[in-house]
Amino acid sequence: DFNILSRSLMEIGSDISEIMSQLTDFFDKFEEESSQIRRITNELQEEITNIRMVPVGQLFSRFHRTVRDSAKEEAKQVTLKISGEDAKLDKTVINEIADPLMHLVRNSVSHGIEIPDVRKARGKPAEGTITLNAYKEGDNIIIEITDDGNCIDVQRVRETIAEKGLRSMAEVERMPDDEAIKYIFAPGFSTKKEVSAISGRGVGMDVVKRAIEAMRGHVEITSQLGKGTRFSIRLPLTLAIIDGMVIRVA
C-alpha cells in the first residue's frame, strides 16, 4: 500500500509539473496576445485622432473680419497677422475654442491697441498689429493672441479690484502685478469706464476662462509696458480620448 501511495504521489507531482508547464505556455501566449491587442488599440487610437484633426488655420481665418469690424468700431487701425496655421487640432476643440478666441481678439483691439494719434506720439506706427500663432508642444497645442499695444493698465486693474470690493486697497497695493492681472477673469470685471459694443460691460473674460478650463486647458497672460500683451492658451490636441486611472476604495 505504501509503495502504491508513493507511486501515486510521484504521478501526481509529474502531472502538476506538466500542468504548470502548460500554464506557463498559456500565460506567455496570453501576454503576447495582450501586447498585440495593445498595439492594435494604440494604432486605432492614433488613426481616430488623425481623422478628427483639422488645421487651426480654418479657425484663424475667421478673425480677419472680426479685427476689421472691431477696429472700425473703435476708430483704430489694426491688422491681423497669422502664423502656425498648419498646426492641427481636434475639430471638437476648434468649435469649442472659437468663441473664447473671438472675445480675446476683440479685447485686443479694444483694450490693447491704441488709437493712431496715441501710437504716433509713442513712436509707433499708426496701425497696430494683432498676431495669432499656434504651435504643438507635446500632447498640447499652444495658441497665442499678441498685440503691440501699450500693455494692461495694472494700476487701473488694482483700482477696479478695490472698487468692486474684491480686495481692500491695502491688499491690492501689496499684490504683485501678475497676480493683480489675473483679476481680469473675475465675473463682471472691466477696467473700461465707457461701455461700447465691444467692451466695458464686464461680460466675457470669466466665460473665456471657464470655457478654456472646461477643455482641460488653461490661459496665461504676459504684459509689458509699451510692448503689448500676450494671451497664451494651452489646450489638449484632442478631447476624444482621455487617459485615466480607476481606483476603488472599500
CSV table of C-alpha atoms in Angstrom, one decimal:
chain,number,residue,atom,x,y,z
A,1,ASP,CA,0.0,0.0,0.0
A,2,PHE,CA,2.8,2.4,0.9
A,3,ASN,CA,4.6,1.7,-2.5
A,4,ILE,CA,1.3,2.3,-4.4
A,5,LEU,CA,0.8,5.5,-2.5
A,6,SER,CA,4.3,6.7,-3.2
A,7,ARG,CA,3.9,5.9,-7.0
A,8,SER,CA,0.6,7.8,-6.9
A,9,LEU,CA,2.2,10.8,-5.3
A,10,MET,CA,5.0,10.8,-7.9
A,11,GLU,CA,2.5,10.6,-10.7
A,12,ILE,CA,0.5,13.5,-9.1
A,13,GLY,CA,3.8,15.5,-8.9
A,14,SER,CA,4.5,14.8,-12.5
A,15,ASP,CA,1.0,15.8,-13.5
A,16,ILE,CA,1.3,19.0,-11.6
A,17,SER,CA,4.7,19.8,-13.3
A,18,GLU,CA,3.0,19.2,-16.7
A,19,ILE,CA,0.1,21.4,-15.8
A,20,MET,CA,2.4,24.2,-14.6
A,21,SER,CA,4.4,23.9,-17.8
A,22,GLN,CA,1.1,24.2,-19.8
A,23,LEU,CA,0.0,27.2,-17.7
A,24,THR,CA,3.4,28.9,-18.3
A,25,ASP,CA,2.9,28.4,-22.1
A,26,PHE,CA,-0.6,29.7,-21.8
A,27,PHE,CA,0.4,32.9,-19.9
A,28,ASP,CA,3.2,33.5,-22.4
A,29,LYS,CA,0.8,33.3,-25.3
A,30,PHE,CA,-1.7,35.4,-23.3
A,31,GLU,CA,0.9,38.1,-22.8
A,32,GLU,CA,1.8,38.0,-26.4
A,33,GLU,CA,-1.9,38.4,-27.4
A,34,SER,CA,-2.3,41.2,-25.0
A,35,SER,CA,0.7,43.0,-26.4
A,36,GLN,CA,-0.8,42.7,-29.9
A,37,ILE,CA,-4.2,44.0,-28.7
A,38,ARG,CA,-2.5,47.0,-27.1
A,39,ARG,CA,-0.6,47.7,-30.3
A,40,ILE,CA,-3.7,47.5,-32.4
A,41,THR,CA,-5.6,49.7,-29.9
A,42,ASN,CA,-2.9,52.3,-30.0
A,43,GLU,CA,-2.8,52.3,-33.8
A,44,LEU,CA,-6.6,52.6,-33.9
A,45,GLN,CA,-6.5,55.4,-31.3
A,46,GLU,CA,-3.9,57.3,-33.5
A,47,GLU,CA,-6.0,56.8,-36.6
A,48,ILE,CA,-9.2,58.1,-34.9
A,49,THR,CA,-7.2,61.1,-33.6
A,50,ASN,CA,-5.8,61.9,-37.0
A,51,ILE,CA,-9.2,61.7,-38.7
A,52,ARG,CA,-10.5,64.3,-36.2
A,53,MET,CA,-7.6,66.7,-36.6
A,54,VAL,CA,-8.0,69.8,-38.8
A,55,PRO,CA,-5.6,72.7,-39.4
A,56,VAL,CA,-6.1,75.6,-36.9
A,57,GLY,CA,-5.9,78.0,-39.9
A,58,GLN,CA,-9.5,77.2,-40.6
A,59,LEU,CA,-10.3,78.9,-37.3
A,60,PHE,CA,-7.8,81.7,-37.6
A,61,SER,CA,-9.1,82.8,-41.0
A,62,ARG,CA,-12.5,83.7,-39.4
A,63,PHE,CA,-10.9,86.6,-37.4
A,64,HIS,CA,-9.8,88.9,-40.3
A,65,ARG,CA,-13.3,90.3,-40.5
A,66,THR,CA,-13.6,90.5,-36.7
A,67,VAL,CA,-10.5,92.6,-36.4
A,68,ARG,CA,-11.5,94.8,-39.3
A,69,ASP,CA,-15.0,95.4,-37.9
A,70,SER,CA,-13.8,95.9,-34.3
A,71,ALA,CA,-11.1,98.4,-35.4
A,72,LYS,CA,-13.7,100.4,-37.4
A,73,GLU,CA,-16.0,100.5,-34.3
A,74,GLU,CA,-13.1,101.8,-32.1
A,75,ALA,CA,-11.7,104.2,-34.8
A,76,LYS,CA,-8.4,102.4,-34.8
A,77,GLN,CA,-6.1,101.0,-37.5
A,78,VAL,CA,-5.4,97.3,-36.9
A,79,THR,CA,-4.0,94.5,-39.0
A,80,LEU,CA,-4.1,90.8,-38.2
A,81,LYS,CA,-1.1,88.5,-38.8
A,82,ILE,CA,-1.4,84.7,-38.7
A,83,SER,CA,1.3,82.1,-38.2
A,84,GLY,CA,1.3,78.4,-37.4
A,85,GLU,CA,-1.9,77.8,-39.2
A,86,ASP,CA,-0.8,74.3,-40.3
A,87,ALA,CA,-0.8,73.1,-36.7
A,88,LYS,CA,-3.6,70.6,-36.3
A,89,LEU,CA,-6.3,70.5,-33.6
A,90,ASP,CA,-9.3,68.3,-32.8
A,91,LYS,CA,-12.3,69.7,-34.7
A,92,THR,CA,-14.3,69.5,-31.4
A,93,VAL,CA,-11.7,71.7,-29.7
A,94,ILE,CA,-11.8,74.1,-32.7
A,95,ASN,CA,-15.6,74.5,-32.3
A,96,GLU,CA,-15.3,75.0,-28.5
A,97,ILE,CA,-12.4,77.5,-28.6
A,98,ALA,CA,-13.9,79.7,-31.4
A,99,ASP,CA,-16.0,82.0,-29.1
A,100,PRO,CA,-13.3,82.4,-26.4
A,101,LEU,CA,-10.8,83.3,-29.1
A,102,MET,CA,-13.2,85.7,-30.7
A,103,HIS,CA,-13.6,87.5,-27.4
A,104,LEU,CA,-9.8,87.7,-26.8
A,105,VAL,CA,-9.2,89.1,-30.3
A,106,ARG,CA,-11.9,91.8,-29.9
A,107,ASN,CA,-10.5,92.6,-26.5
A,108,SER,CA,-7.0,93.0,-28.0
A,109,VAL,CA,-8.5,95.6,-30.4
A,110,SER,CA,-10.5,97.4,-27.7
A,111,HIS,CA,-8.2,97.3,-24.7
A,112,GLY,CA,-4.8,96.6,-26.3
A,113,ILE,CA,-4.3,98.7,-29.4
A,114,GLU,CA,-4.1,102.5,-29.0
A,115,ILE,CA,-5.7,105.0,-31.3
A,116,PRO,CA,-3.5,106.2,-34.2
A,117,ASP,CA,-2.6,109.6,-32.6
A,118,VAL,CA,-1.5,108.0,-29.4
A,119,ARG,CA,0.6,105.4,-31.2
A,120,LYS,CA,2.3,108.1,-33.2
A,121,ALA,CA,3.1,110.0,-30.1
A,122,ARG,CA,4.7,106.9,-28.6
A,123,GLY,CA,6.8,106.4,-31.7
A,124,LYS,CA,4.8,103.5,-33.1
A,125,PRO,CA,3.2,103.0,-36.5
A,126,ALA,CA,-0.3,104.3,-36.6
A,127,GLU,CA,-1.5,100.8,-37.5
A,128,GLY,CA,-1.5,98.3,-34.6
A,129,THR,CA,-0.8,94.6,-35.1
A,130,ILE,CA,-2.6,91.6,-33.6
A,131,THR,CA,-0.9,88.2,-34.1
A,132,LEU,CA,-2.5,84.8,-33.9
A,133,ASN,CA,0.1,82.0,-33.6
A,134,ALA,CA,-0.3,78.3,-32.9
A,135,TYR,CA,2.3,75.5,-32.3
A,136,LYS,CA,2.4,72.0,-30.9
A,137,GLU,CA,4.1,71.2,-27.7
A,138,GLY,CA,3.9,67.5,-26.7
A,139,ASP,CA,0.3,66.4,-26.5
A,140,ASN,CA,-0.9,70.1,-26.3
A,141,ILE,CA,-1.3,72.9,-28.7
A,142,ILE,CA,-0.4,76.5,-27.7
A,143,ILE,CA,-2.5,79.3,-29.2
A,144,GLU,CA,-1.1,82.9,-28.7
A,145,ILE,CA,-3.0,86.1,-29.2
A,146,THR,CA,-0.5,89.0,-29.1
A,147,ASP,CA,-1.0,92.7,-29.6
A,148,ASP,CA,1.6,95.5,-29.9
A,149,GLY,CA,-0.4,98.0,-27.8
A,150,ASN,CA,0.7,99.7,-24.6
A,151,CYS,CA,0.0,96.9,-22.0
A,152,ILE,CA,-2.6,96.1,-19.4
A,153,ASP,CA,-3.0,99.1,-17.2
A,154,VAL,CA,-2.2,97.3,-13.9
A,155,GLN,CA,-2.9,100.4,-11.8
A,156,ARG,CA,-6.4,100.7,-13.3
A,157,VAL,CA,-6.8,97.0,-12.6
A,158,ARG,CA,-5.9,97.5,-9.0
A,159,GLU,CA,-8.3,100.4,-8.6
A,160,THR,CA,-11.1,98.3,-10.1
A,161,ILE,CA,-10.3,95.4,-7.8
A,162,ALA,CA,-10.8,97.7,-4.8
A,163,GLU,CA,-13.8,99.5,-6.3
A,164,LYS,CA,-15.6,96.1,-6.7
A,165,GLY,CA,-14.7,95.1,-3.2
A,166,LEU,CA,-12.8,92.0,-4.3
A,167,ARG,CA,-9.8,93.1,-2.1
A,168,SER,CA,-9.0,96.0,0.1
A,169,MET,CA,-6.8,98.8,-1.3
A,170,ALA,CA,-4.1,97.9,1.1
A,171,GLU,CA,-4.1,94.3,-0.1
A,172,VAL,CA,-4.2,95.4,-3.7
A,173,GLU,CA,-1.2,97.7,-3.3
A,174,ARG,CA,0.9,94.8,-1.9
A,175,MET,CA,-0.2,92.4,-4.7
A,176,PRO,CA,2.3,91.5,-7.4
A,177,ASP,CA,1.4,92.7,-10.9
A,178,ASP,CA,0.9,89.3,-12.4
A,179,GLU,CA,-1.4,88.3,-9.6
A,180,ALA,CA,-3.4,91.5,-10.0
A,181,ILE,CA,-3.7,91.0,-13.7
A,182,LYS,CA,-5.4,87.6,-13.1
A,183,TYR,CA,-8.4,89.5,-11.7
A,184,ILE,CA,-9.5,90.5,-15.3
A,185,PHE,CA,-11.0,87.0,-15.4
A,186,ALA,CA,-13.3,87.8,-12.4
A,187,PRO,CA,-17.0,87.9,-13.2
A,188,GLY,CA,-18.3,91.4,-14.1
A,189,PHE,CA,-14.7,92.8,-14.2
A,190,SER,CA,-13.9,95.6,-16.6
A,191,THR,CA,-11.5,98.5,-16.5
A,192,LYS,CA,-13.3,100.5,-19.2
A,193,LYS,CA,-15.3,103.4,-17.8
A,194,GLU,CA,-17.3,103.7,-21.1
A,195,VAL,CA,-19.4,100.9,-22.4
A,196,SER,CA,-19.2,100.2,-26.1
A,197,ALA,CA,-20.5,97.4,-28.4
A,198,ILE,CA,-17.2,95.6,-27.9
A,199,SER,CA,-16.1,96.2,-24.3
A,200,GLY,CA,-16.9,97.8,-21.0
A,201,ARG,CA,-19.8,95.6,-19.8
A,202,GLY,CA,-17.6,93.2,-17.7
A,203,VAL,CA,-19.0,90.2,-19.6
A,204,GLY,CA,-16.9,87.6,-21.2
A,205,MET,CA,-13.4,87.2,-19.7
A,206,ASP,CA,-14.7,85.0,-16.9
A,207,VAL,CA,-16.6,83.0,-19.6
A,208,VAL,CA,-13.5,82.7,-21.6
A,209,LYS,CA,-11.5,81.2,-18.7
A,210,ARG,CA,-14.3,78.8,-17.8
A,211,ALA,CA,-14.6,77.6,-21.4
A,212,ILE,CA,-10.8,77.0,-21.7
A,213,GLU,CA,-10.8,75.1,-18.3
A,214,ALA,CA,-13.7,73.0,-19.4
A,215,MET,CA,-11.5,71.8,-22.3
A,216,ARG,CA,-8.8,70.8,-19.7
A,217,GLY,CA,-6.8,73.9,-20.8
A,218,HIS,CA,-5.5,77.0,-19.1
A,219,VAL,CA,-4.6,80.6,-20.1
A,220,GLU,CA,-1.7,82.7,-19.1
A,221,ILE,CA,-1.1,86.5,-19.6
A,222,THR,CA,2.1,88.3,-20.3
A,223,SER,CA,2.0,92.1,-20.5
A,224,GLN,CA,5.0,94.5,-21.0
A,225,LEU,CA,4.8,98.3,-20.8
A,226,GLY,CA,4.9,99.8,-24.2
A,227,LYS,CA,5.2,96.5,-26.0
A,228,GLY,CA,1.8,94.9,-25.6
A,229,THR,CA,0.0,91.9,-24.2
A,230,ARG,CA,0.0,88.2,-24.9
A,231,PHE,CA,-2.6,85.6,-24.0
A,232,SER,CA,-1.2,82.1,-24.2
A,233,ILE,CA,-3.8,79.3,-24.3
A,234,ARG,CA,-2.7,75.7,-23.7
A,235,LEU,CA,-5.1,73.0,-24.9
A,236,PRO,CA,-5.0,69.3,-25.4
A,237,LEU,CA,-4.8,68.2,-29.0
A,238,THR,CA,-8.0,66.1,-28.7
A,239,LEU,CA,-10.9,65.7,-26.3
A,240,ALA,CA,-11.9,62.3,-27.8
A,241,ILE,CA,-9.5,60.2,-25.7
A,242,ILE,CA,-8.7,60.6,-22.1
A,243,ASP,CA,-6.1,58.5,-20.2
A,244,GLY,CA,-7.2,57.8,-16.7
A,245,MET,CA,-6.9,55.5,-13.7
A,246,VAL,CA,-9.8,54.0,-11.9
A,247,ILE,CA,-9.3,53.5,-8.1
A,248,ARG,CA,-11.8,51.6,-5.9
A,249,VAL,CA,-11.9,52.1,-2.1
A,250,ALA,CA,-13.6,49.7,0.3
